[in-house]
Coordinates of C-alpha atoms and ligand atoms in Angstrom, one line a residue:
X1 CA 26.3 -17.1 -28.9
X2 CA 24.4 -15.3 -26.0
X3 CA 26.3 -14.3 -23.3
X4 CA 26.0 -15.9 -19.9
X5 CA 26.5 -13.8 -16.7
X6 CA 27.4 -15.2 -13.1
X7 CA 26.8 -14.1 -9.7
X8 CA 28.8 -10.9 -8.2
X9 CA 29.3 -12.3 -4.4
X10 CA 32.3 -11.0 -2.0
X11 CA 33.5 -9.1 -4.9
X12 CA 34.3 -12.0 -7.4
X13 CA 31.9 -12.9 -10.2
X14 CA 31.4 -17.1 -10.3
X15 CA 28.8 -19.1 -12.1
X16 CA 27.7 -22.4 -10.2
X17 CA 28.2 -25.7 -12.8
X18 CA 25.6 -27.1 -10.7
X19 CA 23.0 -24.4 -11.4
X20 CA 21.4 -23.7 -14.9
X21 CA 21.2 -20.4 -16.7
X22 CA 17.8 -18.7 -17.8
X23 CA 17.3 -16.8 -20.7
X24 CA 16.3 -12.9 -20.4
X25 CA 14.2 -11.9 -23.3
X26 CA 13.6 -8.7 -25.3
X27 CA 10.2 -8.4 -24.9
X28 CA 9.9 -6.6 -28.5
X29 CA 10.8 -10.0 -30.1
X30 CA 9.1 -12.8 -28.8
X31 CA 11.3 -16.1 -28.2
X32 CA 14.4 -14.3 -28.2
X33 CA 17.3 -14.2 -25.3
X34 CA 19.3 -10.9 -25.2
X35 CA 21.5 -12.9 -22.4
X36 CA 21.6 -15.7 -20.2
X37 CA 21.5 -15.5 -16.1
X38 CA 22.4 -18.1 -13.3
X39 CA 19.1 -19.6 -12.1
X40 CA 20.5 -19.6 -8.4
X41 CA 20.2 -21.8 -5.8
X42 CA 19.6 -20.7 -2.0
X43 CA 22.7 -21.8 -1.0
X44 CA 24.0 -18.5 -3.3
X45 CA 22.2 -16.5 -1.1
X46 CA 24.0 -18.0 2.1
X47 CA 27.2 -17.3 0.3
X48 CA 26.3 -13.6 -0.4
X49 CA 25.0 -13.2 3.2
X50 CA 28.2 -14.6 4.5
X51 CA 30.2 -12.3 2.3
X52 CA 28.1 -8.9 3.0
X53 CA 28.5 -9.7 6.9
X54 CA 31.9 -10.0 6.4
X55 CA 32.3 -6.8 4.7
X56 CA 29.6 -5.0 6.7
X57 CA 31.9 -5.1 9.8
X58 CA 34.8 -2.6 8.2
X59 CA 32.7 -1.0 5.8
X60 CA 30.5 0.2 8.9
X61 CA 33.5 2.1 10.2
X62 CA 34.7 3.5 6.9
X63 CA 34.2 7.6 6.8
X64 CA 31.3 9.0 5.5
X65 CA 33.5 10.9 2.6
X66 CA 35.1 7.8 1.8
X67 CA 31.8 6.0 1.2
X68 CA 30.5 9.3 -0.6
X69 CA 33.6 9.3 -2.7
X70 CA 32.8 5.6 -3.9
X71 CA 29.5 6.3 -4.6
X72 CA 30.2 9.5 -6.6
X73 CA 32.9 7.5 -8.8
X74 CA 29.8 4.9 -9.5
X75 CA 27.5 7.7 -10.8
X76 CA 30.4 9.1 -12.8
X77 CA 30.6 5.4 -14.2
X78 CA 27.0 5.3 -14.6
X79 CA 27.1 9.1 -16.3
X80 CA 30.0 7.6 -18.7
X81 CA 28.1 4.4 -19.6
X82 CA 24.3 5.9 -19.6
X83 CA 23.6 5.0 -23.2
X84 CA 24.9 2.1 -22.8
X85 CA 22.6 1.3 -19.9
X86 CA 19.4 2.8 -21.4
X87 CA 19.9 0.5 -24.3
X88 CA 20.2 -3.0 -22.0
X89 CA 17.0 -1.2 -20.4
X90 CA 15.1 -1.3 -23.3
X91 CA 16.3 -4.7 -24.5
X92 CA 15.2 -6.3 -21.6
X93 CA 12.4 -4.4 -20.5
X94 CA 10.8 -3.1 -24.0
X95 CA 10.4 0.5 -22.8
X96 CA 11.3 3.1 -25.2
X97 CA 15.0 4.5 -25.6
X98 CA 13.6 7.6 -24.8
X99 CA 12.0 6.4 -21.3
X100 CA 15.2 4.4 -20.9
X101 CA 17.4 7.3 -21.1
X102 CA 15.4 9.4 -18.8
X103 CA 15.2 6.5 -16.2
X104 CA 19.1 6.7 -16.0
X105 CA 19.1 10.1 -15.3
X106 CA 16.5 10.1 -13.1
X107 CA 18.7 7.6 -10.9
X108 CA 21.6 9.7 -11.4
X109 CA 19.7 12.9 -10.2
X110 CA 18.1 11.0 -6.7
X111 CA 22.1 9.2 -6.5
X112 CA 23.6 12.6 -6.3
X113 CA 20.9 13.9 -3.9
X114 CA 21.2 10.8 -1.7
X115 CA 24.9 11.3 -1.7
X116 CA 24.9 15.2 -0.6
X117 CA 22.0 14.5 1.7
X118 CA 24.1 11.8 4.0
X119 CA 26.3 14.7 5.0
X120 CA 23.7 17.1 6.3
X121 CA 21.7 13.9 8.0
X122 CA 24.5 13.1 10.0
X123 CA 24.5 17.1 11.4
X124 CA 21.5 16.4 13.6
X125 CA 23.0 16.0 17.1
X126 CA 20.7 16.9 20.3
X127 CA 22.9 17.9 23.3
X128 CA 20.7 16.8 26.2
X129 CA 21.4 19.8 28.3
X130 CA 20.8 17.9 31.4
X131 CA 23.0 18.7 34.4
X132 CA 26.3 17.3 34.1
X133 CA 25.6 15.3 31.3
X134 CA 25.4 15.3 27.5
X135 CA 23.7 13.3 25.2
X136 CA 23.1 12.8 21.4
X137 CA 21.5 10.3 18.9
X138 CA 23.6 8.4 17.0
X139 CA 22.7 6.7 14.2
X140 CA 24.5 3.0 12.9
X141 CA 24.2 0.9 10.2
X142 CA 21.8 -2.0 10.2
X143 CA 24.7 -4.6 9.0
X144 CA 23.6 -6.4 5.8
X145 CA 20.4 -5.3 3.8
X146 CA 18.5 -7.3 1.2
X147 CA 17.6 -5.4 -1.7
X148 CA 14.9 -6.9 -3.6
X149 CA 13.8 -5.0 -6.8
X150 CA 11.2 -5.4 -9.6
X151 CA 11.6 -5.1 -13.6
X152 CA 9.9 -2.0 -14.5
X153 CA 12.8 0.4 -13.6
X154 CA 15.5 -1.9 -13.7
X155 CA 18.0 1.0 -12.9
X156 CA 16.0 3.9 -10.9
X157 CA 14.8 1.5 -8.5
X158 CA 17.9 -0.5 -7.5
X159 CA 19.7 2.8 -7.0
X160 CA 17.6 4.5 -5.1
X161 CA 17.5 1.6 -2.6
X162 CA 21.0 0.3 -3.3
X163 CA 23.0 4.1 -2.9
X164 CA 21.1 5.1 0.4
X165 CA 22.1 1.5 1.9
X166 CA 25.7 1.8 1.1
X167 CA 26.2 5.5 1.9
X168 CA 24.8 4.6 5.3
X169 CA 27.3 2.1 6.2
X170 CA 25.4 -1.1 5.5
X171 CA 26.4 -3.9 2.9
X172 CA 24.0 -5.4 0.4
X173 CA 22.4 -8.4 -1.2
X174 CA 20.7 -7.7 -4.5
X175 CA 18.0 -9.8 -5.9
X176 CA 16.6 -8.8 -9.3
X177 CA 13.7 -9.0 -10.8
X178 CA 14.0 -12.0 -13.4
X179 CA 12.6 -10.1 -16.5
X180 CA 15.6 -7.8 -16.0
X181 CA 18.5 -9.4 -14.8
X182 CA 20.8 -7.9 -17.0
X183 CA 21.0 -3.8 -15.9
X184 CA 21.3 -5.3 -12.4
X185 CA 24.6 -7.4 -13.6
X186 CA 25.8 -4.2 -15.1
X187 CA 25.3 -2.1 -12.3
X188 CA 27.2 -4.6 -10.2
X189 CA 29.9 -4.3 -12.5
X190 CA 29.9 -0.8 -12.4
X191 CA 30.2 -0.9 -8.5
X192 CA 32.9 -3.2 -8.6
X193 CA 34.7 -0.6 -10.9
X194 CA 34.0 2.0 -8.7
X195 CA 35.7 0.5 -5.7
X196 CA 33.5 -0.9 -3.2
X197 CA 35.5 -3.2 -0.8
X198 CA 34.6 -6.7 -1.5
X199 CA 31.2 -8.2 -0.2
X200 CA 29.8 -4.5 0.2
X201 CA 27.5 -4.8 -3.2
X202 CA 26.6 -8.6 -4.0
X203 CA 24.5 -9.3 -6.9
X204 CA 22.5 -12.9 -7.2
X205 CA 19.9 -13.5 -9.7
X206 CA 17.4 -16.1 -9.7
X207 CA 13.8 -16.9 -8.9
X208 CA 12.3 -15.1 -6.0
X209 CA 10.2 -18.0 -5.1
X210 CA 13.9 -19.6 -4.1
X211 CA 16.8 -16.8 -3.9
X212 CA 14.1 -13.9 -2.9
X213 CA 12.6 -16.0 0.1
X214 CA 16.3 -17.3 0.9
X215 CA 17.3 -13.5 1.3
X216 CA 14.2 -12.9 3.2
X217 CA 14.6 -16.0 5.7
X218 CA 18.2 -15.6 6.5
X219 CA 18.1 -14.1 10.0
X220 CA 21.5 -12.1 9.6
X221 CA 19.6 -9.9 7.1
X222 CA 18.0 -7.1 9.1
X223 CA 16.1 -5.6 6.5
X224 CA 14.7 -5.8 3.2
X225 CA 13.8 -2.9 1.0
X226 CA 11.3 -4.6 -1.8
X227 CA 9.3 -3.1 -4.7
X228 CA 7.0 -5.1 -6.3
X229 CA 3.4 -6.6 -6.2
X230 CA 1.1 -6.1 -2.7
X231 CA 1.1 -10.0 -2.8
X232 CA 4.6 -10.5 -2.4
X233 CA 5.0 -7.5 -0.5
X234 CA 2.7 -9.1 2.4
X235 CA 4.4 -12.4 2.7
X236 CA 7.8 -10.7 2.7
X237 CA 6.7 -8.4 5.3
X238 CA 5.3 -11.7 7.4
X239 CA 8.3 -13.8 6.8
X240 CA 10.9 -10.9 7.7
X241 CA 8.9 -10.4 11.2
X242 CA 9.8 -13.9 12.3
X243 CA 13.4 -12.3 12.4
X244 CA 12.2 -8.9 13.4
X245 CA 13.9 -7.6 10.4
X246 CA 12.6 -3.9 9.3
X247 CA 10.8 -3.7 5.7
X248 CA 10.4 -0.7 3.4
X249 CA 7.6 -1.9 1.0
X250 CA 6.6 -0.1 -2.4
X251 CA 3.7 -1.8 -3.5
X252 CA 1.0 -1.7 -6.3
X253 CA -1.7 0.8 -6.9
X254 CA -4.9 2.0 -8.5
X255 CA -3.9 5.7 -8.7
X256 CA -6.8 7.9 -9.7
X257 CA -6.9 11.3 -11.7
X258 CA -9.5 13.8 -10.7
X259 CA -10.9 16.1 -13.6
X260 CA -13.3 18.8 -12.5
X261 CA -15.5 20.5 -15.1
X262 CA -13.5 24.1 -14.3
X263 CA -10.0 22.2 -15.4
X264 CA -8.0 23.1 -18.2
X265 CA -9.1 19.6 -19.9
X266 CA -6.1 19.6 -22.8
X267 CA -3.7 20.1 -19.8
X268 CA -5.8 17.2 -18.0
X269 CA -5.5 14.9 -21.2
X270 CA -2.0 15.6 -21.9
X271 CA -1.1 14.7 -18.5
X272 CA -3.5 11.6 -18.2
X273 CA -1.8 10.2 -21.2
X274 CA 1.7 10.5 -20.0
X275 CA 1.0 9.0 -16.5
X276 CA -1.3 6.6 -18.2
X277 CA 0.8 5.7 -20.8
X278 CA 4.8 5.9 -19.9
X279 CA 6.3 2.9 -20.1
X280 CA 3.5 0.9 -20.9
X281 CA 1.4 1.9 -18.1
X282 CA 4.0 -0.2 -16.2
X283 CA 4.7 2.5 -13.7
X284 CA 3.5 2.2 -10.0
X285 CA 2.6 5.9 -10.0
X286 CA 0.8 5.8 -13.3
X287 CA -2.7 7.0 -13.7
X288 CA -5.2 4.2 -14.0
X289 CA -8.5 5.6 -13.0
X290 CA -10.0 8.5 -14.3
X291 CA -12.9 10.2 -12.4
X292 CA -14.0 13.2 -14.4
X293 CA -17.0 15.3 -13.8
X294 CA -20.1 15.0 -16.1
X295 CA -20.1 17.9 -17.7
X296 CA -16.5 17.5 -18.7
X297 CA -16.7 13.9 -19.3
X298 CA -17.5 13.7 -22.9
X299 CA -15.3 16.5 -23.9
X300 CA -12.4 14.5 -21.9
X301 CA -13.0 11.3 -23.5
X302 CA -12.7 12.7 -27.0
X303 CA -9.5 14.4 -26.1
X304 CA -7.9 11.1 -24.8
X305 CA -9.1 9.0 -27.3
X306 CA -7.6 11.0 -30.2
X307 CA -4.4 11.2 -28.2
X308 CA -4.3 7.7 -27.5
X309 CA -4.9 7.1 -31.4
X310 CA -1.6 9.6 -32.3
X311 CA 0.5 7.3 -30.1
X312 CA 3.1 5.7 -32.3
X313 CA 3.3 1.8 -31.0
X314 CA 6.0 -0.2 -32.0
X315 CA 10.1 -0.6 -31.8
X316 CA 11.1 1.0 -28.7
X317 CA 14.6 1.4 -30.0
X318 CA 12.8 3.7 -32.6
X319 CA 13.6 7.4 -31.6
X320 CA 9.5 8.1 -32.7
X321 CA 8.0 5.6 -30.7
X322 CA 5.9 6.5 -28.0
X323 CA 4.8 3.0 -26.5
X324 CA 6.9 -0.2 -26.8
X325 CA 5.8 -3.7 -25.8
X326 CA 4.9 -4.7 -21.9
X327 CA 7.4 -6.5 -20.3
X328 CA 7.1 -9.9 -20.8
X329 CA 4.7 -12.9 -21.6
X330 CA 3.3 -13.2 -18.5
X331 CA 2.4 -9.1 -18.1
X332 CA 1.0 -9.4 -22.2
X333 CA -1.4 -12.5 -20.6
X334 CA -2.6 -10.8 -17.8
X335 CA -3.3 -7.2 -19.2
X336 CA -5.1 -9.0 -22.3
X337 CA -7.1 -11.0 -19.8
X338 CA -7.8 -7.9 -17.7
X339 CA -9.6 -6.1 -21.1
X340 CA -11.4 -9.1 -22.0
X341 CA -12.8 -9.2 -18.2
X342 CA -13.4 -5.5 -18.4
X343 CA -15.6 -6.0 -21.7
X344 CA -17.3 -8.6 -20.9
X345 CA -18.2 -6.8 -17.2
X346 CA -19.8 -4.2 -19.6
X347 CA -17.2 -1.4 -19.6
X348 CA -17.0 0.2 -22.8
X349 CA -13.4 0.0 -24.6
X350 CA -13.2 3.6 -26.5
X351 CA -9.9 2.5 -28.0
X352 CA -6.8 -0.2 -27.8
X353 CA -6.2 -3.7 -27.4
X354 CA -3.6 -5.9 -29.0
X355 CA -1.6 -4.6 -31.3
X356 CA -2.5 -6.4 -34.6
X357 CA -0.1 -7.1 -37.8
X358 CA 3.5 -7.9 -38.4
X359 CA 4.9 -5.9 -35.0
X360 CA 1.9 -7.5 -33.0
X361 CA 3.1 -11.0 -33.6
X362 CA 6.6 -10.2 -33.1
X363 CA 6.4 -8.2 -29.7
X364 CA 4.2 -7.8 -26.6
X365 CA 2.5 -4.7 -28.0
X366 CA -0.8 -3.5 -26.3
X367 CA -2.2 -0.3 -27.7
X368 CA -3.0 2.5 -25.3
X369 CA -6.4 1.3 -23.9
X370 CA -9.5 3.4 -22.7
X371 CA -12.5 1.8 -20.9
X372 CA -15.5 4.1 -20.2
X373 CA -18.5 3.9 -18.1
X374 CA -16.4 1.9 -15.3
X375 CA -18.4 1.0 -12.2
X376 CA -16.9 0.6 -9.0
X377 CA -18.4 -3.1 -9.1
X378 CA -15.9 -4.3 -12.1
X379 CA -12.9 -5.7 -11.4
X380 CA -11.0 -2.9 -13.6
X381 CA -12.4 -0.2 -11.1
X382 CA -10.3 -1.9 -8.0
X383 CA -7.5 -4.2 -9.2
X384 CA -4.4 -3.4 -10.7
X385 CA -3.7 -4.0 -14.2
X386 CA -0.1 -2.6 -14.7
X387 CA -0.3 -2.0 -18.3
X388 CA -1.6 0.7 -20.6
X389 CA -5.2 0.5 -19.3
X390 CA -7.1 3.3 -18.1
X391 CA -10.6 3.2 -16.6
X392 CA -12.9 6.4 -16.7
X393 CA -15.8 6.9 -14.4
X394 CA -18.2 9.8 -14.5
X395 CA -18.8 11.6 -11.3
X396 CA -21.7 14.2 -10.1
X397 CA -19.0 16.3 -7.8
X398 CA -15.8 16.4 -6.0
X399 CA -17.9 14.6 -3.2
X400 CA -18.4 11.3 -5.1
X401 CA -14.6 11.7 -6.8
X402 CA -13.2 11.8 -3.6
X403 CA -15.2 9.2 -2.3
X404 CA -14.4 6.9 -5.5
X405 CA -11.1 7.8 -5.2
X406 CA -10.7 6.4 -1.7
X407 CA -12.9 3.5 -2.3
X408 CA -9.6 1.4 -3.1
X409 CA -7.4 -0.8 -1.0
X410 CA -4.5 1.2 -2.2
X411 CA -3.0 4.4 -1.9
X412 CA -0.1 5.6 -3.9
X413 CA -0.2 8.5 -6.1
X414 CA -3.1 10.8 -7.3
X415 CA -4.2 13.9 -9.0
X416 CA -6.4 16.6 -9.6
X417 CA -7.1 18.9 -12.5
X418 CA -9.1 21.9 -11.6
X419 CA -8.9 25.7 -11.5
X420 CA -10.6 26.2 -7.9
X421 CA -8.1 26.6 -5.3
X422 CA -10.7 25.3 -2.4
X423 CA -11.1 22.3 -4.4
X424 CA -7.8 21.7 -4.6
X425 CA -7.0 22.1 -1.3
X426 CA -10.0 19.8 -0.1
X427 CA -8.4 17.1 -2.5
X428 CA -5.2 17.4 -0.9
X429 CA -7.0 17.4 2.4
X430 CA -9.0 14.3 1.8
X431 CA -7.1 12.0 -0.5
X432 CA -5.9 8.8 0.7
X433 CA -2.6 8.3 -0.9
X434 CA 1.0 9.1 -0.1
X435 CA 1.5 11.6 -3.2
X436 CA -1.2 14.0 -4.4
X437 CA -0.6 16.1 -7.1
X438 CA -2.2 19.3 -8.3
X439 CA -2.6 20.2 -12.2
X440 CA 0.1 17.7 -12.7
X441 CA 0.3 14.0 -13.9
X442 CA 0.4 11.4 -11.4
X443 CA 3.9 10.2 -11.8
X444 CA 5.8 13.2 -10.9
X445 CA 8.6 12.9 -8.4
X446 CA 11.5 14.7 -6.7
X447 CA 14.2 13.0 -4.8
X448 CA 14.0 15.7 -2.1
X449 CA 10.1 14.5 -1.1
X450 CA 9.3 11.2 0.3
X451 CA 8.3 8.5 -2.4
X452 CA 5.8 5.6 -0.5
X453 CA 2.2 4.7 -0.6
X454 CA -0.6 4.5 2.0
X455 CA -2.7 1.6 2.8
X456 CA -1.7 -1.5 0.4
X457 CA 0.6 0.7 -1.4
X458 CA 3.2 0.5 1.1
X459 CA 4.7 -0.3 4.2
X460 CA 7.8 1.3 6.3
X461 CA 9.8 4.5 6.1
X462 CA 9.1 5.8 2.4
X463 CA 12.2 6.0 -0.1
X464 CA 13.9 9.4 -1.1
X465 CA 13.8 12.4 1.2
X466 CA 15.6 11.9 4.7
X467 CA 13.8 8.9 5.4
X468 CA 15.4 7.4 2.4
X469 CA 18.7 7.2 4.5
X470 CA 17.0 7.0 7.9
X471 CA 15.2 3.5 6.6
X472 CA 19.1 1.8 6.7
X473 CA 20.0 3.4 10.0
X474 CA 19.2 2.2 13.6
X475 CA 19.3 4.8 16.6
X476 CA 21.6 5.1 19.5
X477 CA 21.0 7.0 22.3
X478 CA 24.4 8.1 23.7
X479 CA 24.8 9.4 27.3
X480 CA 28.1 10.7 28.9
X481 CA 28.6 12.0 32.1
X482 CA 31.0 14.7 32.5
Ligands
NAP1 P1 6.8 -9.1 -8.1 O1 6.1 -10.0 -8.8 O2 6.1 -8.9 -6.4 O3 8.7 -9.3 -7.8 C1 9.3 -8.4 -7.1 C2 10.3 -8.7 -6.9 O4 10.2 -9.9 -6.3 C3 10.9 -9.7 -7.9 O5 12.7 -9.4 -8.4 C4 10.7 -11.0 -7.8 O6 11.7 -12.2 -8.4 C5 10.8 -11.3 -6.2 N1 9.7 -12.3 -5.9 C6 8.9 -12.8 -6.3 N2 8.4 -13.5 -5.2 C7 9.2 -13.5 -4.2 C8 9.0 -14.4 -3.0 N3 8.1 -15.2 -2.7 N4 10.1 -13.8 -2.1 C9 11.3 -13.1 -2.4 N5 10.9 -12.2 -3.6 C10 10.2 -12.5 -4.0 O7 6.4 -8.0 -9.0 P2 6.8 -7.1 -10.2 O8 5.6 -7.8 -11.2 O9 8.3 -7.6 -10.5 O10 6.4 -5.8 -10.6 C11 5.4 -5.2 -10.4 C12 4.5 -4.4 -9.6 O11 5.4 -3.8 -8.7 C13 3.3 -3.8 -9.6 O12 2.1 -3.9 -8.5 C14 3.5 -2.5 -9.0 O13 2.7 -1.7 -8.8 C15 4.7 -2.7 -8.0 N6 5.6 -1.6 -8.2 C16 5.3 -0.7 -6.9 C17 6.4 0.3 -6.8 C18 5.8 1.5 -5.8 O14 7.0 2.1 -5.7 N7 5.2 1.4 -5.1 C19 7.3 0.8 -7.8 C20 7.2 -0.1 -9.1 C21 6.6 -1.3 -9.2 P3 11.2 -12.7 -9.7 O15 11.1 -11.7 -10.8 O16 12.2 -13.6 -10.0 O17 10.2 -13.4 -9.8
MG2 MG1 13.7 -9.3 -20.3

């Protein structure tokens, strides 16, 4: 019997007999169900926002130290349950168990950073110095915040949003992706055990087009923090604008790695494979385009092909697996369609494609895929695939590499491999992206640095860093006559 989970609203777990349940499929086993979740209707969101609104009034008045204590307890519980959490991630998302463990660790590191940073943040007061008067800048919570999360990092992305939101005194309503509701429900269980007052942390499962929209449309929700596709992010932004609600949007990408002829090609190939194929390429900051100088192009392709073909594709629970299945049937279909289109448009597939054999029949497996001779007119050059598919294009110079890297509606992450400091500095100045890496893979991040994209890759204040807290606060200018 597959376990069924309800929603967590106002500190209570409940199921609505009027609503059905949906299956959470293990992508390593087509047609399976690891657990079932409530297919909620919009009225569940109304109830969650009611509860969050009631809770927010008291929560905003609570001491920061108390909020930090509860967040610390949540982090301790996550640490104690890290193996269980990682197993849930792997079972419902398909990423390898090593990647799932790393995701939980990353969520813990970021959560700790935010909990500590919150104390420093409020230290920021500004005496005005004007005669007979003092003034300061006071930060206050927004009230109720909607958290809408994707399936690719079902723990880390949720924590990166929800922890700063509650630390700053807001109550949240979380709507997780329908591919990965279990991680979210498990986190809500830990939040309950950590001792958040009822209504501060709510979680409602169901379709984005029903409950996600209802959350965005509720005028009591003063901010939406969203990670997902550019298309959905744009529609959320338009609808939230009607309520003049804030948005923090972390969206799609088509991240380029530039490789100059003077680069260490082994280091470049290692980094491209890491950033291109971790989490089966379903990583917003993964490398998806390679722009390599002609003198190095052939040697780089050889290195990439041999690394791709050495990667072990298969059961994500096996410690030796390098690449698990993609997250579900629609991902699988879309990625294979993008591969077919690239072939039809004349790109050369050097290695990759769907995994054949028994494992391929059991799960949604796609091998590390490398296309060469991808020209800027091809869909593979411009469209996000969000899978283990790399597109390589030879370039004549750094000029051309930068021009092509920036010829994209996206601007999330990027990287360059070169031994020339002038080339590196020029890339840093001219690349149109929220993240720039020199001789490092494009997916690297640190919580003390902002995490966000330019152009159609993002909107609003980025996550992490100081701004990860600031997004959830509004400013009040205070003036006092002596
Ligand atoms: P998605 O389809 O946009 O869904 C993201 C979330 O939005 C899910 O919870 C989804 O619910 C919900 N949703 C769908 N339609 C909605 C609507 N009309 N109103 C409100 N909510 C709605 O994205 P995804 O396929 O889960 O994630 C992959 C995308 O995320 C890629 O484009 C990737 O680049 C991007 N991403 C970006 C970052 C970053 O930091 N920039 C990080 C990770 C991923 P359902 O699941 O129920 O549809
Ligand atoms: Mg699933």
